[in-house]
mmCIF file of C-alpha atoms and ligand atoms in Angstrom:
data_model
loop_
_atom_site.group_PDB
_atom_site.id
_atom_site.type_symbol
_atom_site.label_atom_id
_atom_site.label_comp_id
_atom_site.label_asym_id
_atom_site.label_seq_id
_atom_site.Cartn_x
_atom_site.Cartn_y
_atom_site.Cartn_z
ATOM 1 C CA UNK A 1 100.207 110.755 110.230
ATOM 2 C CA UNK A 2 96.991 111.657 112.001
ATOM 3 C CA UNK A 3 93.654 110.214 110.923
ATOM 4 C CA UNK A 4 92.322 112.912 108.552
ATOM 5 C CA UNK A 5 95.662 113.085 106.750
ATOM 6 C CA UNK A 6 95.710 109.310 106.331
ATOM 7 C CA UNK A 7 92.177 109.385 104.889
ATOM 8 C CA UNK A 8 93.479 111.556 102.072
ATOM 9 C CA UNK A 9 97.049 110.360 101.616
ATOM 10 C CA UNK A 10 97.629 106.814 102.946
ATOM 11 C CA UNK A 11 98.267 104.448 100.032
ATOM 12 C CA UNK A 12 97.586 107.260 97.576
ATOM 13 C CA UNK A 13 100.917 108.233 96.069
ATOM 14 C CA UNK A 14 100.479 110.285 92.878
ATOM 15 C CA UNK A 15 100.516 108.115 89.754
ATOM 16 C CA UNK A 16 104.202 107.813 88.691
ATOM 17 C CA UNK A 17 103.919 108.331 84.903
ATOM 18 C CA UNK A 18 101.877 111.543 84.759
ATOM 19 C CA UNK A 19 101.754 112.721 88.364
ATOM 20 C CA UNK A 20 97.947 112.394 88.434
ATOM 21 C CA UNK A 21 96.930 113.299 91.976
ATOM 22 C CA UNK A 22 94.001 110.892 91.907
ATOM 23 C CA UNK A 23 94.728 107.183 91.597
ATOM 24 C CA UNK A 24 93.475 106.178 88.125
ATOM 25 C CA UNK A 25 90.933 103.420 87.522
ATOM 26 C CA UNK A 26 93.186 100.671 86.150
ATOM 27 C CA UNK A 27 90.483 99.056 84.065
ATOM 28 C CA UNK A 28 92.545 96.112 82.870
ATOM 29 C CA UNK A 29 92.338 92.366 83.318
ATOM 30 C CA UNK A 30 95.993 91.580 82.660
ATOM 31 C CA UNK A 31 99.463 93.152 82.444
ATOM 32 C CA UNK A 32 102.119 92.728 79.774
ATOM 33 C CA UNK A 33 105.306 91.035 80.993
ATOM 34 C CA UNK A 34 108.604 92.460 79.680
ATOM 35 C CA UNK A 35 110.149 89.003 79.365
ATOM 36 C CA UNK A 36 109.373 85.434 80.364
ATOM 37 C CA UNK A 37 109.646 85.052 84.120
ATOM 38 C CA UNK A 38 109.662 88.795 84.858
ATOM 39 C CA UNK A 39 106.721 91.134 85.579
ATOM 40 C CA UNK A 40 106.212 94.578 87.106
ATOM 41 C CA UNK A 41 104.517 93.220 90.214
ATOM 42 C CA UNK A 42 101.206 92.663 88.453
ATOM 43 C CA UNK A 43 100.247 89.559 86.467
ATOM 44 C CA UNK A 44 96.464 89.254 86.466
ATOM 45 C CA UNK A 45 93.865 91.609 87.907
ATOM 46 C CA UNK A 46 92.019 89.111 90.111
ATOM 47 C CA UNK A 47 95.279 88.736 92.011
ATOM 48 C CA UNK A 48 96.235 92.417 92.093
ATOM 49 C CA UNK A 49 95.078 95.720 90.667
ATOM 50 C CA UNK A 50 96.735 99.086 91.414
ATOM 51 C CA UNK A 51 93.432 100.881 92.161
ATOM 52 C CA UNK A 52 92.429 98.140 94.579
ATOM 53 C CA UNK A 53 95.936 98.007 96.097
ATOM 54 C CA UNK A 54 95.759 101.755 96.832
ATOM 55 C CA UNK A 55 92.436 101.317 98.635
ATOM 56 C CA UNK A 56 93.697 98.272 100.537
ATOM 57 C CA UNK A 57 96.738 100.205 101.773
ATOM 58 C CA UNK A 58 94.554 103.163 102.718
ATOM 59 C CA UNK A 59 92.021 101.149 104.738
ATOM 60 C CA UNK A 60 94.755 99.128 106.477
ATOM 61 C CA UNK A 61 96.362 102.405 107.607
ATOM 62 C CA UNK A 62 93.054 103.834 108.867
ATOM 63 C CA UNK A 63 92.382 100.717 110.957
ATOM 64 C CA UNK A 64 95.909 100.734 112.368
ATOM 65 C CA UNK A 65 96.613 97.422 110.612
ATOM 66 C CA UNK A 66 99.336 96.276 108.242
ATOM 67 C CA UNK A 67 97.311 94.514 105.546
ATOM 68 C CA UNK A 68 94.001 95.119 103.802
ATOM 69 C CA UNK A 69 92.101 93.015 101.276
ATOM 70 C CA UNK A 70 89.046 94.368 99.485
ATOM 71 C CA UNK A 71 86.073 92.299 98.394
ATOM 72 C CA UNK A 72 82.977 92.624 96.227
ATOM 73 C CA UNK A 73 80.769 93.106 99.307
ATOM 74 C CA UNK A 74 80.864 93.122 103.071
ATOM 75 C CA UNK A 75 79.382 89.624 102.971
ATOM 76 C CA UNK A 76 82.155 88.263 100.738
ATOM 77 C CA UNK A 77 84.729 89.850 103.076
ATOM 78 C CA UNK A 78 83.112 88.051 106.032
ATOM 79 C CA UNK A 79 82.829 84.794 104.112
ATOM 80 C CA UNK A 80 86.540 84.918 103.314
ATOM 81 C CA UNK A 81 87.446 85.080 107.020
ATOM 82 C CA UNK A 82 85.546 81.832 107.648
ATOM 83 C CA UNK A 83 87.112 80.098 104.654
ATOM 84 C CA UNK A 84 90.327 80.076 106.705
ATOM 85 C CA UNK A 85 88.583 77.453 108.897
ATOM 86 C CA UNK A 86 87.719 73.847 108.174
ATOM 87 C CA UNK A 87 84.842 71.493 108.897
ATOM 88 C CA UNK A 88 84.559 70.809 112.640
ATOM 89 C CA UNK A 89 85.913 74.212 113.689
ATOM 90 C CA UNK A 90 83.825 76.276 116.072
ATOM 91 C CA UNK A 91 82.964 79.972 116.172
ATOM 92 C CA UNK A 92 81.521 82.032 119.002
ATOM 93 C CA UNK A 93 79.408 84.779 117.467
ATOM 94 C CA UNK A 94 77.335 87.669 118.710
ATOM 95 C CA UNK A 95 73.659 86.723 118.921
ATOM 96 C CA UNK A 96 72.580 90.202 117.856
ATOM 97 C CA UNK A 97 74.364 91.135 114.674
ATOM 98 C CA UNK A 98 73.723 92.147 111.114
ATOM 99 C CA UNK A 99 70.963 89.857 109.779
ATOM 100 C CA UNK A 100 73.014 88.926 106.706
ATOM 101 C CA UNK A 101 75.872 87.681 108.887
ATOM 102 C CA UNK A 102 73.498 85.372 110.727
ATOM 103 C CA UNK A 103 72.119 84.154 107.378
ATOM 104 C CA UNK A 104 75.652 83.448 106.082
ATOM 105 C CA UNK A 105 76.557 81.496 109.219
ATOM 106 C CA UNK A 106 73.329 79.558 109.702
ATOM 107 C CA UNK A 107 72.307 78.834 106.116
ATOM 108 C CA UNK A 108 75.625 78.627 104.266
ATOM 109 C CA UNK A 109 78.631 77.981 106.500
ATOM 110 C CA UNK A 110 76.942 75.451 108.797
ATOM 111 C CA UNK A 111 76.323 73.281 105.722
ATOM 112 C CA UNK A 112 80.093 72.957 105.399
ATOM 113 C CA UNK A 113 80.544 71.750 108.960
ATOM 114 C CA UNK A 114 81.439 74.985 110.754
ATOM 115 C CA UNK A 115 79.794 75.179 114.167
ATOM 116 C CA UNK A 116 78.443 78.393 115.659
ATOM 117 C CA UNK A 117 77.405 79.288 119.188
ATOM 118 C CA UNK A 118 75.535 82.582 119.526
ATOM 119 C CA UNK A 119 75.877 84.491 122.769
ATOM 120 C CA UNK A 120 75.305 87.941 124.195
ATOM 121 C CA UNK A 121 78.919 89.073 123.744
ATOM 122 C CA UNK A 122 78.329 92.097 125.976
ATOM 123 C CA UNK A 123 78.502 89.543 128.837
ATOM 124 C CA UNK A 124 82.110 88.431 129.073
ATOM 125 C CA UNK A 125 81.177 85.370 131.159
ATOM 126 C CA UNK A 126 78.874 84.206 128.367
ATOM 127 C CA UNK A 127 81.742 84.497 125.873
ATOM 128 C CA UNK A 128 84.077 82.569 128.186
ATOM 129 C CA UNK A 129 81.482 79.831 128.748
ATOM 130 C CA UNK A 130 80.834 79.407 125.015
ATOM 131 C CA UNK A 131 84.475 78.763 124.127
ATOM 132 C CA UNK A 132 85.277 75.134 123.289
ATOM 133 C CA UNK A 133 88.564 73.346 122.562
ATOM 134 C CA UNK A 134 87.807 73.684 118.812
ATOM 135 C CA UNK A 135 86.895 77.409 118.932
ATOM 136 C CA UNK A 136 88.915 79.228 116.286
ATOM 137 C CA UNK A 137 87.220 82.624 116.004
ATOM 138 C CA UNK A 138 85.255 84.892 118.321
ATOM 139 C CA UNK A 139 83.187 87.083 116.021
ATOM 140 C CA UNK A 140 81.969 90.418 117.374
ATOM 141 C CA UNK A 141 79.905 93.347 116.210
ATOM 142 C CA UNK A 142 79.781 96.447 118.399
ATOM 143 C CA UNK A 143 77.600 98.445 118.676
ATOM 144 C CA UNK A 144 75.144 95.727 117.693
ATOM 145 C CA UNK A 145 72.632 96.148 114.940
ATOM 146 C CA UNK A 146 69.996 97.333 115.675
ATOM 147 C CA UNK A 147 69.966 97.278 119.502
ATOM 148 C CA UNK A 148 73.187 99.303 119.966
ATOM 149 C CA UNK A 149 74.579 97.037 122.674
ATOM 150 C CA UNK A 150 78.297 97.506 123.285
ATOM 151 C CA UNK A 151 80.774 94.635 123.593
ATOM 152 C CA UNK A 152 84.084 95.135 125.391
ATOM 153 C CA UNK A 153 86.539 94.267 122.606
ATOM 154 C CA UNK A 154 89.657 94.247 124.825
ATOM 155 C CA UNK A 155 88.032 91.934 127.398
ATOM 156 C CA UNK A 156 86.821 89.529 124.669
ATOM 157 C CA UNK A 157 90.261 89.543 123.059
ATOM 158 C CA UNK A 158 91.877 88.566 126.352
ATOM 159 C CA UNK A 159 89.442 85.651 126.816
ATOM 160 C CA UNK A 160 89.723 84.483 123.200
ATOM 161 C CA UNK A 161 93.505 84.700 123.050
ATOM 162 C CA UNK A 162 93.836 82.689 126.253
ATOM 163 C CA UNK A 163 91.917 79.924 124.480
ATOM 164 C CA UNK A 164 93.998 80.259 121.305
ATOM 165 C CA UNK A 165 91.165 81.757 119.239
ATOM 166 C CA UNK A 166 91.263 84.799 116.981
ATOM 167 C CA UNK A 167 88.999 87.819 117.435
ATOM 168 C CA UNK A 168 87.303 89.322 114.404
ATOM 169 C CA UNK A 169 85.252 92.517 114.687
ATOM 170 C CA UNK A 170 82.680 93.813 112.234
ATOM 171 C CA UNK A 171 83.437 97.540 112.529
ATOM 172 C CA UNK A 172 80.938 98.698 109.905
ATOM 173 C CA UNK A 173 78.763 100.742 112.285
ATOM 174 C CA UNK A 174 81.681 102.805 113.565
ATOM 175 C CA UNK A 175 84.197 103.139 110.760
ATOM 176 C CA UNK A 176 87.812 103.459 111.928
ATOM 177 C CA UNK A 177 87.084 107.091 112.823
ATOM 178 C CA UNK A 178 85.040 105.997 115.847
ATOM 179 C CA UNK A 179 86.607 102.670 116.775
ATOM 180 C CA UNK A 180 89.853 100.848 115.982
ATOM 181 C CA UNK A 181 89.508 97.225 117.140
ATOM 182 C CA UNK A 182 93.114 96.228 116.335
ATOM 183 C CA UNK A 183 94.335 98.766 118.912
ATOM 184 C CA UNK A 184 91.985 97.063 121.398
ATOM 185 C CA UNK A 185 93.442 93.609 120.733
ATOM 186 C CA UNK A 186 91.381 92.295 117.795
ATOM 187 C CA UNK A 187 93.172 90.220 115.156
ATOM 188 C CA UNK A 188 90.883 90.931 112.219
ATOM 189 C CA UNK A 189 88.619 93.841 111.321
ATOM 190 C CA UNK A 190 85.943 93.508 108.671
ATOM 191 C CA UNK A 191 83.831 96.231 107.098
ATOM 192 C CA UNK A 192 81.058 96.610 104.676
ATOM 193 C CA UNK A 193 82.667 99.586 102.859
ATOM 194 C CA UNK A 194 79.166 100.098 101.432
ATOM 195 C CA UNK A 195 78.303 102.029 104.585
ATOM 196 C CA UNK A 196 80.275 104.817 106.312
ATOM 197 C CA UNK A 197 83.641 104.163 104.635
ATOM 198 C CA UNK A 198 82.369 104.909 101.138
ATOM 199 C CA UNK A 199 79.558 106.991 102.571
ATOM 200 C CA UNK A 200 77.808 107.972 99.338
ATOM 201 C CA UNK A 201 75.444 105.006 98.851
ATOM 202 C CA UNK A 202 76.880 104.309 95.397
ATOM 203 C CA UNK A 203 79.056 101.210 95.838
ATOM 204 C CA UNK A 204 78.837 97.790 97.487
ATOM 205 C CA UNK A 205 82.106 96.451 98.885
ATOM 206 C CA UNK A 206 83.985 95.005 101.832
ATOM 207 C CA UNK A 207 87.427 94.877 103.396
ATOM 208 C CA UNK A 208 89.351 92.612 105.757
ATOM 209 C CA UNK A 209 92.187 94.252 107.713
ATOM 210 C CA UNK A 210 94.708 92.498 109.917
ATOM 211 C CA UNK A 211 98.020 93.103 111.568
ATOM 212 C CA UNK A 212 99.385 89.617 111.177
ATOM 213 C CA UNK A 213 101.411 88.541 108.144
ATOM 214 C CA UNK A 214 100.102 84.999 108.578
ATOM 215 C CA UNK A 215 96.423 85.998 108.559
ATOM 216 C CA UNK A 216 97.001 88.401 105.666
ATOM 217 C CA UNK A 217 98.661 85.669 103.655
ATOM 218 C CA UNK A 218 95.690 83.358 104.214
ATOM 219 C CA UNK A 219 93.171 86.098 103.336
ATOM 220 C CA UNK A 220 95.182 87.143 100.258
ATOM 221 C CA UNK A 221 95.377 83.521 99.101
ATOM 222 C CA UNK A 222 91.582 83.179 99.442
ATOM 223 C CA UNK A 223 90.951 86.528 97.757
ATOM 224 C CA UNK A 224 92.773 85.242 94.695
ATOM 225 C CA UNK A 225 91.633 81.614 94.914
ATOM 226 C CA UNK A 226 87.930 82.374 95.433
ATOM 227 C CA UNK A 227 87.917 85.637 93.497
ATOM 228 C CA UNK A 228 85.226 87.830 95.118
ATOM 229 C CA UNK A 229 87.312 90.956 94.445
ATOM 230 C CA UNK A 230 86.322 94.619 94.485
ATOM 231 C CA UNK A 231 86.287 96.044 90.943
ATOM 232 C CA UNK A 232 88.690 98.818 89.892
ATOM 233 C CA UNK A 233 85.786 101.270 89.521
ATOM 234 C CA UNK A 234 84.366 100.482 92.957
ATOM 235 C CA UNK A 235 87.860 100.691 94.459
ATOM 236 C CA UNK A 236 88.152 104.180 92.962
ATOM 237 C CA UNK A 237 84.729 105.220 94.270
ATOM 238 C CA UNK A 238 85.610 104.073 97.786
ATOM 239 C CA UNK A 239 88.989 105.854 97.595
ATOM 240 C CA UNK A 240 87.083 108.984 96.664
ATOM 241 C CA UNK A 241 84.567 108.475 99.462
ATOM 242 C CA UNK A 242 87.100 107.726 102.174
ATOM 243 C CA UNK A 243 88.925 111.036 101.613
ATOM 244 C CA UNK A 244 86.092 112.796 103.449
ATOM 245 C CA UNK A 245 85.543 110.093 106.086
ATOM 246 C CA UNK A 246 86.804 112.247 108.970
ATOM 247 C CA UNK A 247 84.712 115.314 108.111
ATOM 248 C CA UNK A 248 81.638 113.224 107.379
ATOM 249 C CA UNK A 249 81.944 111.287 110.632
ATOM 250 C CA UNK A 250 82.332 114.476 112.652
ATOM 251 C CA UNK A 251 79.070 115.760 111.211
ATOM 252 C CA UNK A 252 77.347 112.338 111.547
ATOM 253 C CA UNK A 253 78.333 112.428 115.206
ATOM 254 C CA UNK A 254 76.915 115.940 115.811
ATOM 255 C CA UNK A 255 73.666 115.120 114.002
ATOM 256 C CA UNK A 256 73.410 111.724 115.734
ATOM 257 C CA UNK A 257 73.717 113.305 119.182
ATOM 258 C CA UNK A 258 71.152 115.976 118.336
ATOM 259 C CA UNK A 259 68.659 113.481 116.872
ATOM 260 C CA UNK A 260 69.089 111.088 119.831
ATOM 261 C CA UNK A 261 68.365 113.785 122.394
ATOM 262 C CA UNK A 262 65.381 115.055 120.359
ATOM 263 C CA UNK A 263 63.956 111.496 120.227
ATOM 264 C CA UNK A 264 64.685 110.867 123.917
ATOM 265 C CA UNK A 265 62.451 113.827 124.815
ATOM 266 C CA UNK A 266 59.604 112.983 122.408
ATOM 267 C CA UNK A 267 56.318 111.872 123.993
ATOM 268 C CA UNK A 268 55.602 109.321 121.233
ATOM 269 C CA UNK A 269 58.959 107.555 121.634
ATOM 270 C CA UNK A 270 58.939 104.809 124.261
ATOM 271 C CA UNK A 271 62.672 104.120 124.280
ATOM 272 C CA UNK A 272 65.829 105.252 122.465
ATOM 273 C CA UNK A 273 68.832 102.990 121.904
ATOM 274 C CA UNK A 274 71.950 105.133 121.429
ATOM 275 C CA UNK A 275 75.269 104.645 123.263
ATOM 276 C CA UNK A 276 75.766 108.414 123.486
ATOM 277 C CA UNK A 277 72.836 108.867 125.869
ATOM 278 C CA UNK A 278 73.907 108.870 129.538
ATOM 279 C CA UNK A 279 71.168 106.339 130.406
ATOM 280 C CA UNK A 280 72.471 103.769 127.877
ATOM 281 C CA UNK A 281 73.504 100.800 130.060
ATOM 282 C CA UNK A 282 77.022 100.756 128.560
ATOM 283 C CA UNK A 283 77.546 104.473 128.073
ATOM 284 C CA UNK A 284 80.809 104.380 130.074
ATOM 285 C CA UNK A 285 82.240 101.471 128.093
ATOM 286 C CA UNK A 286 81.269 103.193 124.840
ATOM 287 C CA UNK A 287 83.022 106.356 126.013
ATOM 288 C CA UNK A 288 86.163 104.386 126.756
ATOM 289 C CA UNK A 289 86.209 102.202 123.669
ATOM 290 C CA UNK A 290 84.933 104.563 120.966
ATOM 291 C CA UNK A 291 85.960 108.052 119.877
ATOM 292 C CA UNK A 292 82.348 109.209 119.737
ATOM 293 C CA UNK A 293 78.967 107.514 119.460
ATOM 294 C CA UNK A 294 78.096 107.794 115.774
ATOM 295 C CA UNK A 295 74.768 108.333 114.110
ATOM 296 C CA UNK A 296 73.012 104.976 114.330
ATOM 297 C CA UNK A 297 69.938 105.188 116.549
ATOM 298 C CA UNK A 298 67.053 102.792 117.148
ATOM 299 C CA UNK A 299 63.829 103.774 118.842
ATOM 300 C CA UNK A 300 60.640 102.086 119.958
ATOM 301 C CA UNK A 301 57.227 103.388 118.931
ATOM 302 C CA UNK A 302 55.163 100.639 120.584
ATOM 303 C CA UNK A 303 53.516 98.840 117.658
ATOM 304 C CA UNK A 304 53.893 97.950 113.997
ATOM 305 C CA UNK A 305 50.957 100.256 113.127
ATOM 306 C CA UNK A 306 52.703 103.198 114.729
ATOM 307 C CA UNK A 307 56.020 102.343 113.064
ATOM 308 C CA UNK A 308 54.270 102.088 109.692
ATOM 309 C CA UNK A 309 52.409 105.376 110.148
ATOM 310 C CA UNK A 310 55.703 107.069 111.021
ATOM 311 C CA UNK A 311 57.745 105.506 108.233
ATOM 312 C CA UNK A 312 55.052 106.208 105.619
ATOM 313 C CA UNK A 313 55.175 109.928 106.435
ATOM 314 C CA UNK A 314 58.892 110.741 106.387
ATOM 315 C CA UNK A 315 59.884 112.662 103.253
ATOM 316 C CA UNK A 316 63.486 113.831 103.600
ATOM 317 C CA UNK A 317 64.561 110.654 105.429
ATOM 318 C CA UNK A 318 64.660 107.820 102.882
ATOM 319 C CA UNK A 319 62.914 104.583 103.811
ATOM 320 C CA UNK A 320 65.634 102.152 102.771
ATOM 321 C CA UNK A 321 67.893 99.357 103.941
ATOM 322 C CA UNK A 322 71.562 100.242 104.371
ATOM 323 C CA UNK A 323 73.181 102.930 106.500
ATOM 324 C CA UNK A 324 76.158 105.205 106.711
ATOM 325 C CA UNK A 325 75.358 107.337 103.675
ATOM 326 C CA UNK A 326 75.478 111.140 103.561
ATOM 327 C CA UNK A 327 71.675 111.000 103.287
ATOM 328 C CA UNK A 328 69.533 109.971 106.244
ATOM 329 C CA UNK A 329 68.233 106.424 105.844
ATOM 330 C CA UNK A 330 65.451 105.029 107.964
ATOM 331 C CA UNK A 331 64.263 101.437 108.250
ATOM 332 C CA UNK A 332 62.101 98.874 110.021
ATOM 333 C CA UNK A 333 64.486 96.128 111.257
ATOM 334 C CA UNK A 334 61.791 93.516 111.923
ATOM 335 C CA UNK A 335 60.635 93.353 108.300
ATOM 336 C CA UNK A 336 63.706 94.703 106.495
ATOM 337 C CA UNK A 337 67.296 94.115 107.675
ATOM 338 C CA UNK A 338 66.458 91.439 110.259
ATOM 339 C CA UNK A 339 63.694 89.530 108.473
ATOM 340 C CA UNK A 340 66.004 86.487 108.209
ATOM 341 C CA UNK A 341 66.500 86.291 111.990
ATOM 342 C CA UNK A 342 64.104 83.745 113.603
ATOM 343 C CA UNK A 343 61.039 85.410 115.171
ATOM 344 C CA UNK A 344 61.768 84.151 118.698
ATOM 345 C CA UNK A 345 65.349 85.454 118.534
ATOM 346 C CA UNK A 346 64.085 88.845 117.346
ATOM 347 C CA UNK A 347 61.666 88.912 120.260
ATOM 348 C CA UNK A 348 64.344 88.046 122.800
ATOM 349 C CA UNK A 349 66.702 90.711 121.440
ATOM 350 C CA UNK A 350 64.074 93.449 121.448
ATOM 351 C CA UNK A 351 63.758 93.715 117.661
ATOM 352 C CA UNK A 352 60.059 94.419 118.075
ATOM 353 C CA UNK A 353 57.396 95.359 115.500
ATOM 354 C CA UNK A 354 57.513 98.969 116.753
ATOM 355 C CA UNK A 355 61.280 99.380 116.435
ATOM 356 C CA UNK A 356 62.608 101.931 113.924
ATOM 357 C CA UNK A 357 66.288 102.378 113.033
ATOM 358 C CA UNK A 358 67.695 105.619 111.714
ATOM 359 C CA UNK A 359 71.085 106.255 110.159
ATOM 360 C CA UNK A 360 71.372 110.003 110.569
ATOM 361 C CA UNK A 361 73.017 111.631 107.566
ATOM 362 C CA UNK A 362 74.898 114.887 107.243
ATOM 363 C CA UNK A 363 72.042 117.129 106.129
ATOM 364 C CA UNK A 364 71.093 120.201 108.214
ATOM 365 C CA UNK A 365 69.776 118.849 111.490
ATOM 366 C CA UNK A 366 66.860 121.361 111.576
ATOM 367 C CA UNK A 367 65.532 119.867 108.335
ATOM 368 C CA UNK A 368 65.882 116.311 109.632
ATOM 369 C CA UNK A 369 64.129 117.070 112.897
ATOM 370 C CA UNK A 370 61.336 118.934 111.065
ATOM 371 C CA UNK A 371 60.821 115.890 108.824
ATOM 372 C CA UNK A 372 60.698 113.484 111.764
ATOM 373 C CA UNK A 373 58.430 115.857 113.717
ATOM 374 C CA UNK A 374 56.018 115.974 110.798
ATOM 375 C CA UNK A 375 55.977 112.164 110.526
ATOM 376 C CA UNK A 376 55.229 111.864 114.264
ATOM 377 C CA UNK A 377 51.986 113.767 113.674
ATOM 378 C CA UNK A 378 50.717 110.730 111.725
ATOM 379 C CA UNK A 379 51.445 108.380 114.644
HETATM 380 C C1 PLP B 1 75.754 95.977 105.448
HETATM 381 C C2 PLP B 1 76.463 95.231 106.496
HETATM 382 C C3 PLP B 1 77.135 94.036 106.192
HETATM 383 C C4 PLP B 1 77.120 93.418 104.811
HETATM 384 O O1 PLP B 1 77.762 94.210 103.874
HETATM 385 P P1 PLP B 1 77.367 94.258 102.306
HETATM 386 O O2 PLP B 1 78.315 95.244 101.757
HETATM 387 O O3 PLP B 1 75.936 94.669 102.215
HETATM 388 O O4 PLP B 1 77.570 92.872 101.766
HETATM 389 C C5 PLP B 1 77.804 93.407 107.225
HETATM 390 N N1 PLP B 1 77.814 93.900 108.478
HETATM 391 C C6 PLP B 1 77.160 95.034 108.799
HETATM 392 C C7 PLP B 1 77.199 95.531 110.197
HETATM 393 C C8 PLP B 1 76.461 95.741 107.830
HETATM 394 O O5 PLP B 1 75.808 96.844 108.158
#
């Protein structure tokens, strides 16, 4: 089926006993077994829950993968990928990624003997040079957060596979509507479902999707053994959210384009980072690799004072961490999402005191632009 149909129907067969069109919330911890040694496919709800299974099947289909596993957060989904490795294994990771991913790698996983090399993954030669004999995973995020740099997934996959390493892509910024890394050669896709996939800013969750039975078996084992599962209620909320993913993303895309071109022409904006603008250094690659450019935009106002004056005067746009909700969310990466990234790294990447990031929602664009215009008057 095509994408919008899969959003609504993949993994979502009507409930067999009553015909309920919506998958029920199976709020149970265990399942009765008809006789010793026989069960109906469900034994204990950490291992398997029908609401979660429906969501896992749905998200696997949307990413063009065979297997999905849902977790209590995007971070626990990421963590599970790295629990497939052992002490002494090496990972090549994007130097500019979600601040929480860097925190997980540098302050948690390194303690257990995993080694990380951070490179600008938009430079394929840098990825190639960073690979070592013990490299097991090349971990990518594209577009990057918050600088919107694009990494060529297919080129990285070719380099990684030649060295016997897997490629994992954090696809949170795009959702499978805009980008499907498995089709580009990635082995694993991870999402914070908290963002565009659920889209309503009312659930925290994550998913790992893969096409390989072997990887899925390892992830499924860890999901049960470690236990950071998505609850039945959250699984239901995300199933509800994902039904409108295609229509939401279409509108996010329209509003994102309109906001980016408004900002690009504003006298108080020094620079706009958005892959949909023709002057973005990787606009052509983005066009080839993505089915649109999304609604994540960063822009430079020149100083922390200016960023503060602007952010203190938005009304309709909510000053908040997170992204991908139906409502427009606006943030200050330096002090919010990327506060855990070392200051010198932030400086090198361009995460400056004057940088503002906006996740354009699906409100009426005139209202959003009027709100931003009004806030600019305070700058
Ligand atoms: C939010 C986010 C995460 C972490 O997900 P949580 O659901 O907050 O744990 C990981 N990667 C990216 C790109 C994100 O935006």
